[in-house]
XYZ file of C-alpha atoms in Angstrom:
384
model
C 1.805 -61.994 0.720
C 3.898 -60.810 -2.221
C 4.274 -56.999 -2.125
C 4.384 -56.517 -5.879
C 1.655 -59.135 -6.215
C -0.676 -56.983 -4.109
C -0.222 -54.038 -6.512
C -0.709 -56.279 -9.552
C -3.820 -57.859 -7.996
C -5.329 -54.400 -7.415
C -4.666 -53.492 -11.051
C -6.263 -56.760 -12.173
C -9.323 -56.188 -9.995
C -9.786 -52.672 -11.332
C -9.217 -53.673 -14.954
C -11.538 -56.681 -14.788
C -14.354 -55.360 -12.591
C -14.421 -51.562 -12.924
C -12.812 -50.327 -16.140
C -14.460 -50.954 -19.536
C -13.030 -53.819 -21.571
C -13.953 -52.581 -25.063
C -15.402 -49.496 -26.750
C -18.041 -49.514 -29.486
C -18.353 -46.566 -31.884
C -20.834 -46.078 -34.703
C -17.935 -44.834 -36.860
C -14.237 -44.092 -36.469
C -14.482 -40.539 -35.079
C -17.595 -40.352 -32.885
C -17.414 -40.874 -29.093
C -17.709 -44.503 -28.095
C -19.851 -46.541 -25.739
C -17.869 -48.286 -23.020
C -18.588 -51.987 -22.579
C -17.656 -54.120 -19.598
C -16.042 -57.519 -20.030
C -19.378 -59.302 -19.741
C -21.033 -56.916 -22.237
C -18.189 -56.947 -24.761
C -17.930 -60.736 -25.053
C -20.409 -63.544 -25.656
C -21.924 -64.779 -22.398
C -19.793 -67.873 -21.928
C -16.601 -66.193 -23.092
C -17.124 -63.157 -20.862
C -17.683 -65.250 -17.755
C -14.717 -67.513 -18.559
C -12.321 -64.591 -19.060
C -13.549 -62.795 -15.938
C -13.107 -65.957 -13.852
C -9.606 -66.504 -15.278
C -8.585 -62.904 -14.538
C -9.837 -63.082 -10.949
C -8.251 -66.467 -10.253
C -4.932 -65.222 -11.646
C -5.257 -62.090 -9.512
C -5.687 -64.198 -6.388
C -2.751 -66.455 -7.323
C -0.297 -63.558 -7.655
C -1.161 -62.271 -4.176
C 0.826 -64.998 -2.449
C 4.451 -66.020 -2.765
C 4.535 -68.895 -5.214
C 7.366 -70.429 -7.265
C 8.672 -67.953 -9.802
C 8.096 -70.249 -12.766
C 4.427 -70.509 -11.744
C 4.141 -66.702 -11.670
C 5.552 -66.575 -15.193
C 3.175 -69.309 -16.376
C 0.216 -67.429 -14.853
C 1.241 -64.239 -16.655
C 1.684 -66.018 -20.003
C -1.704 -67.787 -19.788
C -3.451 -64.542 -18.850
C -1.768 -62.576 -21.645
C -2.650 -65.204 -24.238
C -6.251 -65.279 -23.007
C -6.531 -61.481 -23.183
C -5.225 -61.307 -26.732
C -7.522 -64.110 -27.880
C -10.677 -62.893 -26.173
C -10.380 -59.240 -27.249
C -10.642 -60.494 -30.829
C -14.077 -61.904 -30.010
C -15.392 -58.494 -28.968
C -15.486 -57.073 -32.516
C -17.841 -59.629 -34.124
C -19.962 -59.725 -30.973
C -20.520 -55.947 -30.766
C -20.598 -55.044 -34.477
C -24.058 -55.275 -36.107
C -24.161 -57.708 -39.057
C -23.240 -56.049 -42.340
C -22.131 -52.798 -40.676
C -18.791 -51.668 -42.159
C -18.660 -48.312 -40.384
C -18.784 -49.440 -36.753
C -15.533 -49.597 -34.801
C -14.640 -51.755 -31.789
C -11.417 -51.055 -29.936
C -9.803 -52.232 -26.686
C -10.708 -49.951 -23.781
C -8.824 -48.992 -20.628
C -9.644 -52.239 -18.819
C -7.936 -54.313 -21.500
C -4.824 -52.111 -21.451
C -4.679 -52.146 -17.631
C -4.921 -55.936 -17.565
C -2.327 -56.203 -20.324
C 0.019 -53.938 -18.356
C -0.573 -55.830 -15.088
C 0.258 -59.234 -16.543
C 3.174 -57.877 -18.570
C 4.522 -56.437 -15.309
C 4.025 -59.826 -13.640
C 5.884 -61.561 -16.483
C 8.737 -59.031 -16.372
C 9.053 -59.459 -12.602
C 9.116 -63.253 -12.916
C 11.753 -63.140 -15.656
C 13.864 -60.771 -13.539
C 13.657 -63.127 -10.572
C 14.612 -66.112 -12.716
C 17.679 -64.150 -13.943
C 17.905 -65.854 -17.347
C 21.069 -65.612 -19.413
C 21.195 -62.708 -21.896
C 20.657 -64.941 -24.921
C 17.600 -66.501 -23.265
C 16.092 -63.039 -22.742
C 16.429 -62.400 -26.473
C 14.839 -65.778 -27.196
C 11.896 -64.923 -24.904
C 11.494 -61.604 -26.720
C 11.511 -63.418 -30.075
C 8.863 -65.856 -28.819
C 6.659 -63.010 -27.581
C 6.934 -61.139 -30.887
C 6.297 -64.353 -32.827
C 3.160 -64.985 -30.773
C 1.890 -61.458 -31.434
C 2.639 -61.846 -35.148
C 0.784 -65.184 -35.226
C -2.317 -63.591 -33.688
C -2.207 -60.701 -36.159
C -1.780 -63.056 -39.121
C -4.535 -65.396 -37.911
C -7.196 -62.786 -38.631
C -8.583 -62.944 -35.094
C -8.039 -59.201 -34.641
C -9.208 -58.145 -38.106
C -12.464 -56.797 -36.708
C -10.728 -54.438 -34.260
C -10.517 -50.817 -35.310
C -6.714 -50.556 -35.238
C -6.493 -53.398 -37.788
C -9.156 -51.726 -39.915
C -7.032 -48.563 -39.907
C -4.034 -50.673 -40.922
C -5.971 -52.429 -43.709
C -6.535 -49.110 -45.476
C -2.903 -48.051 -45.083
C -0.919 -51.294 -45.358
C 1.484 -50.118 -48.075
C 1.990 -46.701 -46.478
C 2.479 -48.303 -43.072
C 5.517 -50.328 -44.128
C 6.978 -47.393 -46.049
C 6.737 -45.212 -42.943
C 8.053 -48.046 -40.782
C 11.161 -48.232 -42.973
C 11.631 -44.453 -42.719
C 11.242 -44.561 -38.938
C 13.830 -47.324 -38.538
C 16.179 -45.617 -41.002
C 16.019 -42.340 -39.089
C 16.576 -44.012 -35.707
C 19.359 -46.389 -36.756
C 21.011 -44.000 -39.231
C 21.331 -41.194 -36.695
C 22.609 -43.722 -34.122
C 25.273 -44.993 -36.525
C 26.365 -41.443 -37.369
C 26.558 -40.512 -33.681
C 28.719 -43.566 -32.922
C 31.065 -42.832 -35.850
C 31.515 -39.226 -34.657
C 30.947 -39.554 -30.909
C 33.291 -42.444 -30.174
C 36.446 -40.655 -31.444
C 35.306 -37.423 -29.774
C 34.833 -39.291 -26.492
C 38.305 -40.836 -26.765
C 39.763 -37.407 -27.495
C 37.959 -35.876 -24.504
C 39.285 -38.646 -22.265
C 42.856 -38.112 -23.439
C 42.761 -34.270 -23.586
C 41.275 -33.205 -20.252
C 41.002 -29.429 -21.002
C 38.805 -30.259 -24.018
C 36.377 -32.383 -22.030
C 34.328 -29.750 -20.204
C 33.838 -27.568 -23.272
C 32.626 -30.434 -25.463
C 30.312 -31.943 -22.851
C 28.839 -28.554 -21.912
C 28.141 -27.795 -25.569
C 26.414 -31.153 -26.059
C 24.458 -30.588 -22.834
C 23.252 -27.299 -24.285
C 21.944 -29.100 -27.373
C 19.999 -31.475 -25.120
C 18.180 -28.558 -23.488
C 16.634 -27.450 -26.821
C 13.135 -28.942 -27.263
C 12.965 -31.395 -30.148
C 10.341 -29.485 -32.153
C 12.316 -26.254 -31.728
C 15.513 -27.946 -32.929
C 13.729 -29.334 -35.978
C 12.532 -25.813 -36.747
C 15.946 -24.218 -36.180
C 17.515 -26.582 -38.715
C 15.053 -25.728 -41.506
C 16.705 -22.412 -42.459
C 20.374 -23.552 -42.652
C 19.508 -26.746 -44.506
C 17.370 -24.782 -46.969
C 20.356 -22.520 -47.624
C 22.594 -25.548 -48.169
C 20.080 -27.058 -50.598
C 19.976 -23.825 -52.623
C 23.669 -22.935 -52.675
C 25.604 -26.202 -52.503
C 25.656 -28.096 -55.810
C 24.266 -31.587 -55.529
C 22.914 -31.124 -51.974
C 19.270 -31.190 -53.033
C 19.924 -34.219 -55.232
C 21.000 -36.315 -52.218
C 17.955 -35.287 -50.181
C 19.196 -32.279 -48.184
C 16.252 -29.864 -47.837
C 14.755 -27.510 -45.315
C 11.968 -29.951 -44.502
C 11.825 -33.715 -44.699
C 14.199 -36.357 -43.452
C 17.355 -34.201 -43.508
C 16.569 -31.849 -40.573
C 15.088 -34.780 -38.643
C 18.252 -36.820 -39.183
C 20.532 -33.927 -38.151
C 18.450 -33.216 -35.038
C 18.463 -36.860 -33.954
C 22.204 -37.006 -34.606
C 22.807 -33.948 -32.404
C 20.646 -35.377 -29.608
C 22.549 -38.670 -29.831
C 26.034 -37.242 -29.373
C 25.906 -36.513 -25.642
C 25.121 -40.073 -24.425
C 27.727 -41.576 -26.764
C 30.481 -39.082 -25.926
C 29.744 -38.975 -22.189
C 29.556 -42.751 -21.805
C 32.762 -43.196 -23.790
C 34.529 -40.784 -21.428
C 33.071 -42.479 -18.329
C 33.835 -45.958 -19.641
C 37.452 -45.155 -20.436
C 37.890 -43.364 -17.101
C 36.655 -46.503 -15.347
C 39.332 -48.769 -16.806
C 41.456 -49.986 -13.860
C 44.841 -48.305 -13.638
C 46.437 -51.691 -13.035
C 45.301 -52.914 -16.456
C 46.901 -49.933 -18.183
C 50.096 -50.281 -16.197
C 50.321 -53.984 -17.015
C 49.822 -53.191 -20.702
C 52.590 -50.594 -20.584
C 54.802 -53.090 -18.792
C 54.602 -55.587 -21.641
C 55.427 -52.880 -24.175
C 52.042 -52.016 -25.671
C 51.778 -48.710 -27.528
C 49.027 -46.193 -26.784
C 47.044 -47.410 -29.785
C 47.365 -51.033 -28.767
C 46.285 -50.266 -25.217
C 43.258 -48.378 -26.525
C 42.107 -51.146 -28.868
C 43.016 -54.197 -26.789
C 42.569 -53.046 -23.194
C 40.631 -49.800 -22.727
C 37.844 -50.094 -25.313
C 36.988 -53.746 -24.481
C 36.796 -52.925 -20.756
C 34.790 -49.757 -21.430
C 32.449 -51.466 -23.914
C 29.573 -52.210 -21.455
C 29.362 -48.526 -20.473
C 29.623 -47.412 -24.114
C 26.843 -49.844 -25.067
C 24.709 -48.385 -22.275
C 25.012 -45.004 -23.976
C 24.117 -46.548 -27.324
C 21.060 -48.173 -25.754
C 19.940 -44.797 -24.404
C 20.421 -43.243 -27.831
C 18.516 -45.915 -29.726
C 15.494 -45.933 -27.416
C 15.514 -42.117 -27.387
C 15.747 -41.896 -31.179
C 12.935 -44.379 -31.755
C 10.673 -42.112 -29.710
C 11.909 -38.787 -31.085
C 11.654 -39.994 -34.698
C 7.883 -39.851 -34.234
C 8.055 -36.053 -34.114
C 9.867 -35.984 -37.477
C 6.478 -36.314 -39.169
C 5.744 -32.692 -38.239
C 8.384 -31.499 -40.725
C 7.755 -34.122 -43.398
C 10.337 -36.606 -42.148
C 7.931 -39.545 -42.207
C 7.878 -42.394 -39.733
C 5.157 -43.676 -37.438
C 4.466 -40.096 -36.391
C 2.539 -39.681 -39.660
C -0.254 -41.858 -38.249
C -0.057 -40.298 -34.791
C -0.547 -36.749 -36.060
C -3.099 -37.740 -38.684
C -5.076 -39.473 -35.962
C -4.887 -36.440 -33.669
C -6.051 -34.185 -36.510
C -8.985 -36.475 -37.293
C -9.750 -37.305 -33.622
C -9.298 -40.958 -34.622
C -7.570 -42.531 -31.643
C -7.152 -45.895 -33.330
C -5.090 -44.219 -36.034
C -2.978 -42.688 -33.271
C -2.465 -46.185 -31.846
C -1.433 -47.461 -35.281
C 1.616 -45.203 -34.985
C 2.137 -45.331 -31.229
C 1.998 -49.097 -30.607
C 4.755 -50.050 -33.121
C 6.931 -47.254 -31.722
C 6.580 -48.632 -28.190
C 7.248 -52.203 -29.369
C 10.373 -51.094 -31.271
C 11.734 -49.196 -28.261
C 10.977 -52.098 -25.907
C 12.636 -54.656 -28.189
C 15.694 -52.435 -28.711
C 16.105 -51.998 -24.950
C 15.948 -55.755 -24.283
C 18.390 -56.640 -27.078
C 20.933 -54.012 -26.056
C 20.552 -54.893 -22.356
C 21.446 -58.453 -23.287
C 24.451 -57.224 -25.284
C 25.598 -55.129 -22.315
C 25.373 -58.099 -19.965
C 27.276 -60.332 -22.387
C 30.143 -57.836 -22.658
C 30.294 -57.006 -18.951
C 32.760 -58.752 -16.612
C 31.198 -61.851 -15.089
C 31.022 -60.405 -11.589
C 28.941 -57.417 -12.726
C 26.621 -59.018 -15.277
C 23.002 -58.123 -14.729
C 23.868 -55.081 -12.621
C 24.551 -52.525 -15.361
C 21.585 -50.174 -15.718
């Protein structure tokens, strides 16, 4: 028996046999009616999907070749994404434009179980970093193909998107700009500060303690704290308002994300430089390298995997925190999340939440691959 397989099989059994597969609502805000897999799909399709889920659940219980585990996960994931698209036309009355059909907890549990199985299989196969990125690209391409095929057009989340397509991509651009812009600013500022803290030991504790203090402030509170000083700057500094500095909007969100980003960048730069072997520095001194040459040619390259780990933490963190920027007019996917909460429209919440999760997941995989590629060969795959 495979230990992780037992857990995955239990999740599959619960998702397929107990939890509802889809939810039908008369309109977008009323409570829904839970439908099992057999009720949500046409008779033949429901039985076929249920049989496939149960067979796959039995297969993962035992220790089988890793490539077969991955193949099982891929087939199950493809089947889930195809069959959930059939639920909307099956459950929606003909000519009804108000009804909503959305995936229910059973679908999400099954999706999680097989995604976990795929991740475990890929980890066991230990593919090269570039192959992990290729697998990510294939997965995203498959999801994009399903979305573009129109198979999911009847699902409620796609109906929410259809009415907000232009706004969606505008907010997506704002979300990415906030996350990447604050990351870039934190690297430009944090990397030199980290180098300075490594070289000037008495400065280190004060800087790191101050940045730790910033991390303890809740994100919403920090956004609010920044409103007053940025409003003053907009009123009293010529040209500040013209470049977008205001008390609400993207400016306080950007500053808050920048402040949250500094600690991981600075701390990981200090740790990375401190971990450079003394022998490497001594050898560099022995061949006549200056301090600047040692920093650029020896210390920073050897510390790069640890520094990239800090950048990965920052990027994933910022992608999530940028959602809250919508509360102060900063835009981003949080606009849909908070609109959906205000309207009790959970599919609108998902329209903002799902892309945020996908962005964070993709960023983590890409930067993990970059970390492994820059790490010494003996430690590749072991940096967390």
